[in-house]
GROMACS .gro file of C-alpha atoms in nm:
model
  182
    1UNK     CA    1   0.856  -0.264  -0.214
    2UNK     CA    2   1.150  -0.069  -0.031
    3UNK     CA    3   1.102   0.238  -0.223
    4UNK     CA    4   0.726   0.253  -0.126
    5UNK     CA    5   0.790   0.172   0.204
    6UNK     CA    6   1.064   0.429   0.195
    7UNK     CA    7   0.797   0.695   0.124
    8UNK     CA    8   0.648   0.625   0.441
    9UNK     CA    9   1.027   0.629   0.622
   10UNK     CA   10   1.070   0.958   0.501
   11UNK     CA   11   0.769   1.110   0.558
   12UNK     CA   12   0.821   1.015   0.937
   13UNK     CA   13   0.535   0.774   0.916
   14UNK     CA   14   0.687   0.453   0.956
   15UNK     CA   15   0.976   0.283   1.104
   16UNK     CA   16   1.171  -0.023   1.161
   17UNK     CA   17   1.266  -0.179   1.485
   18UNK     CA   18   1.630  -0.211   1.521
   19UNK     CA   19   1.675  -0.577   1.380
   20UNK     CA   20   1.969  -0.760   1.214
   21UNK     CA   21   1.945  -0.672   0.839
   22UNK     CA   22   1.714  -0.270   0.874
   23UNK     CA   23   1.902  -0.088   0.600
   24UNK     CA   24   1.919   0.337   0.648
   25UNK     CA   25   2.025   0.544   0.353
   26UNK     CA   26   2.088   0.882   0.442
   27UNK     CA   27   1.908   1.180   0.312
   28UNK     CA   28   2.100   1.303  -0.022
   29UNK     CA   29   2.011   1.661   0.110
   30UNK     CA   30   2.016   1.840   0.457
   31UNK     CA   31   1.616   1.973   0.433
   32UNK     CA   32   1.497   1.708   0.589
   33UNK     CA   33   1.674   1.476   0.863
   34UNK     CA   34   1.484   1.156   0.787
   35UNK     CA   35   1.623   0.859   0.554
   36UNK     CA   36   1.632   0.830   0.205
   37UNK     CA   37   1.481   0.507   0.249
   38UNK     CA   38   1.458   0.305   0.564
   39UNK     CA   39   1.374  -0.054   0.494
   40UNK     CA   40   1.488  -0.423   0.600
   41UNK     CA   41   1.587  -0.708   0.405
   42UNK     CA   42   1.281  -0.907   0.480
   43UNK     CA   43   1.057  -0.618   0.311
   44UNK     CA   44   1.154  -0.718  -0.097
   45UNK     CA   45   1.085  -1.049   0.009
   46UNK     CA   46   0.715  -0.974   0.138
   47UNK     CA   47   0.612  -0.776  -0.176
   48UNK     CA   48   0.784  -1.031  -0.373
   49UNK     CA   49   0.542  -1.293  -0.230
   50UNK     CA   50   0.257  -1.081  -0.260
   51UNK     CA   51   0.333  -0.966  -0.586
   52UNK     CA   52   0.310  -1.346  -0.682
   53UNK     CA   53   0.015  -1.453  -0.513
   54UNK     CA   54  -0.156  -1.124  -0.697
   55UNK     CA   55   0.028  -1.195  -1.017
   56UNK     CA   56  -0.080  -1.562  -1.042
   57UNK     CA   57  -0.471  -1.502  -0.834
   58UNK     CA   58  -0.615  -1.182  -1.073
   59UNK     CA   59  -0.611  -1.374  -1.413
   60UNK     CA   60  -0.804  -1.637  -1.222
   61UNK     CA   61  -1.049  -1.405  -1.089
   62UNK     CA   62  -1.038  -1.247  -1.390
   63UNK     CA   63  -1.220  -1.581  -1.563
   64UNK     CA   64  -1.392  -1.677  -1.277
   65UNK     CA   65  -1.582  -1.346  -1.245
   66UNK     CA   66  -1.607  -1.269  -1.605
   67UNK     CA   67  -1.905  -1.118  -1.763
   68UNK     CA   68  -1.776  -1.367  -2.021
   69UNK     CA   69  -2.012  -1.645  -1.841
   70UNK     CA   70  -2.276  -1.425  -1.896
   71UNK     CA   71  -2.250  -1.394  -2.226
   72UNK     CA   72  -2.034  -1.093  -2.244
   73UNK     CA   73  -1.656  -1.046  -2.398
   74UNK     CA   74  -1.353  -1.083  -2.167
   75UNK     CA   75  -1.155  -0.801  -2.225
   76UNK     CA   76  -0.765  -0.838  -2.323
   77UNK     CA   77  -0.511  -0.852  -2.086
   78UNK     CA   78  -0.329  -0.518  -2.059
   79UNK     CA   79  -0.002  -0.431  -2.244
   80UNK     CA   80   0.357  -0.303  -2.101
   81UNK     CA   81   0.233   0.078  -2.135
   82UNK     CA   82  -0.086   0.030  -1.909
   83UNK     CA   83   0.103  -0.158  -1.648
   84UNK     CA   84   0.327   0.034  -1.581
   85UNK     CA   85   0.117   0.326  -1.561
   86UNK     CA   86  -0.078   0.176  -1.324
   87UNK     CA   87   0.243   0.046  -1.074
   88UNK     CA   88   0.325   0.421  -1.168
   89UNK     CA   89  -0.019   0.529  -0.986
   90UNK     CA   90   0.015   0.263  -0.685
   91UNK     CA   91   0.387   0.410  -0.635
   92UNK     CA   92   0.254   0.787  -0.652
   93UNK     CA   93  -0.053   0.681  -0.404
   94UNK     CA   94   0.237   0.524  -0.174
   95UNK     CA   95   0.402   0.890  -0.182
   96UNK     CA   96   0.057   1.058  -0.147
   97UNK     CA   97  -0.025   0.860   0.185
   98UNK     CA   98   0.301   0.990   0.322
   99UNK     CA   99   0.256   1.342   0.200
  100UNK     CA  100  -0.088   1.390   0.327
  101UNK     CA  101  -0.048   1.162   0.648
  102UNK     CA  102   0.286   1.357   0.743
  103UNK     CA  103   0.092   1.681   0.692
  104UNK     CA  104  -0.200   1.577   0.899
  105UNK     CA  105   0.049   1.470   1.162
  106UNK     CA  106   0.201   1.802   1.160
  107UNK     CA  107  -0.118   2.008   1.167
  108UNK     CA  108  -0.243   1.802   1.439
  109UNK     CA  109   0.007   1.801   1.665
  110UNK     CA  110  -0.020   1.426   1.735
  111UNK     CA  111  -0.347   1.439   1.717
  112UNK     CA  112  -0.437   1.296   1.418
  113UNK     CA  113  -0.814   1.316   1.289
  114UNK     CA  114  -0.771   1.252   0.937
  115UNK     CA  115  -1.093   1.101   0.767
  116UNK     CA  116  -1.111   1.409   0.580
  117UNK     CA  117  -0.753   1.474   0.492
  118UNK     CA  118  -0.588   1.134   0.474
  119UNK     CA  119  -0.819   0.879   0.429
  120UNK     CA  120  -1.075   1.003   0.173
  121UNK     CA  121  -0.853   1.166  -0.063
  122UNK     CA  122  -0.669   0.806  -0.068
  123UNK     CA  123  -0.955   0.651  -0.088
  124UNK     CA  124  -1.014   0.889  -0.425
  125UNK     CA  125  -0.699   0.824  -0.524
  126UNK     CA  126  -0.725   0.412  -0.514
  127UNK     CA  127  -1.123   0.469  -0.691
  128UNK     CA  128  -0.970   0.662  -0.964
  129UNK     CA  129  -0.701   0.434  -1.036
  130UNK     CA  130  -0.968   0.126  -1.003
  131UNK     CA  131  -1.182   0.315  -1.289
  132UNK     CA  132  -0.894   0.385  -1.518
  133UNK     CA  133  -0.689   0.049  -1.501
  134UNK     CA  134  -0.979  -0.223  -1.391
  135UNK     CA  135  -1.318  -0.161  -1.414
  136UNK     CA  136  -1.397  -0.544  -1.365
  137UNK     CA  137  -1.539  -0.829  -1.114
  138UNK     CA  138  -1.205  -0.979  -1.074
  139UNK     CA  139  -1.063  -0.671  -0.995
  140UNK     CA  140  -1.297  -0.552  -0.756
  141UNK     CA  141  -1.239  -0.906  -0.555
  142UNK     CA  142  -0.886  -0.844  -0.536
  143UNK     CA  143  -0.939  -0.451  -0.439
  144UNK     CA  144  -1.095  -0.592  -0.112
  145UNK     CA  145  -0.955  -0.899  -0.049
  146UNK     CA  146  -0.621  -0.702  -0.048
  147UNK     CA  147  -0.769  -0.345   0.116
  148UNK     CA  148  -0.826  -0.628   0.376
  149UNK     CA  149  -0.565  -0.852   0.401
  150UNK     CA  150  -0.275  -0.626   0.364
  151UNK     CA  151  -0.347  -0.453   0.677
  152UNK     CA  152  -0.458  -0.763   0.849
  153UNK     CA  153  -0.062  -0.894   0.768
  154UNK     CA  154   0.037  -0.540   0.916
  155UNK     CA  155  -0.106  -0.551   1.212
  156UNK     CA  156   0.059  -0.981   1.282
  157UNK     CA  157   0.391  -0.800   1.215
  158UNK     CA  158   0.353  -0.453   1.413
  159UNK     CA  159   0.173  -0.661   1.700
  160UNK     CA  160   0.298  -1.024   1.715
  161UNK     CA  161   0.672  -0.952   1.557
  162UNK     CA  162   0.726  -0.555   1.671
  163UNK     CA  163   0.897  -0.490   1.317
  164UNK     CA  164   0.812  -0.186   1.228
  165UNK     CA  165   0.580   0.027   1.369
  166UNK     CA  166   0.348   0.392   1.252
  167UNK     CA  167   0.378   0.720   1.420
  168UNK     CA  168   0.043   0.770   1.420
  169UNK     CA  169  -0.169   0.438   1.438
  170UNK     CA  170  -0.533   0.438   1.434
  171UNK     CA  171  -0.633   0.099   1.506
  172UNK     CA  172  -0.434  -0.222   1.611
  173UNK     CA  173  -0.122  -0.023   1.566
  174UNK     CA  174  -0.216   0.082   1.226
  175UNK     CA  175  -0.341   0.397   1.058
  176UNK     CA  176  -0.745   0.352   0.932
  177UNK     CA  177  -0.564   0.508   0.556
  178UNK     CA  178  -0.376   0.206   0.487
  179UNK     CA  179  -0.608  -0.024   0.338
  180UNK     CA  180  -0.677   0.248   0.057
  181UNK     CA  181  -0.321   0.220  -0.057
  182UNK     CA  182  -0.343  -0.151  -0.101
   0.00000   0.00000   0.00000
């Protein structure tokens, strides 16, 4: 969780409110004047949850919306080597939203108008990685219900708790890419 949310930290996308507990590693380098990572302690615990409630909800949707009630195989759960490819792919899209939201900021000048150039080479990015790792009713639920819900969460703790906020929000006080990195 830190170290994807540090992508956005250093990529001056993102930052925390001062608050008890925000952590700042310093750039290992002097290129860039921006954090190593810039987190809080409260963020580990968030993806922790939501790792759990996705750990523990896909298998279920997995049954519920199998083809396998329609008469069709379940596939097999996936082994060590395809998950971690795939948290390798959600970690490099993390980086990628940075990267190309950073650059749009820059080219802009503020004024960000990045369908093109943010948001639909994300929303590529999460496609692709749905078509090589999922493929599957269950996974398509989740896709959504997370493309959805993550932001919704985002903008309760930019807007109700002033935690963190983007430099370059869209709507609510978030940028229209996020959901695609969910």
């Amino acid at each position: 969780g830190p170290l994807c949310d540090g992508c956005h930290s250093r990529h001056d996308v993102l930052h925390y409110a001062e608050q008890p507990g925000k952590i700042l590693l310093p750039a290992l380098t002097g290129a860039n004047s921006a954090p190593l990572l810039e987190t809080c302690w409260w963020v580990p615990v968030l993806f922790g949850v939501a790792g759990v409630l996705l750990g523990g909800s896909h298998p279920y949707f997995d049954v519920v919306l199998s083809q396998e009630r329609f008469g069709q195989e379940r596939r097999p759960a996936p082994g060590w080597l395809s998950t971690m490819a795939v948290v390798a792919c959600f970690c490099a899209s993390y980086e990628l939203s940075g990267s190309l939201a950073q650059a749009e900021a820059l080219r802009s000048d503020g004024h960000a108008n990045h369908l093109l150039t943010v948001d639909a080479p994300l929303f590529a990015c999460a496609a692709a990685i749905f078509a090589a790792f999922e493929r599957t009713a269950g996974g398509a639920f989740m896709a959504v219900l997370t493309a959805v819900a993550g932001p919704a969460v985002e903008i309760c703790l930019v807007n109700v708790f002033h935690l963190y906020s983007y430099s370059a929000p869209d709507l609510l006080a978030v940028p229209s890419w996020i959901p695609w990195v969910y």
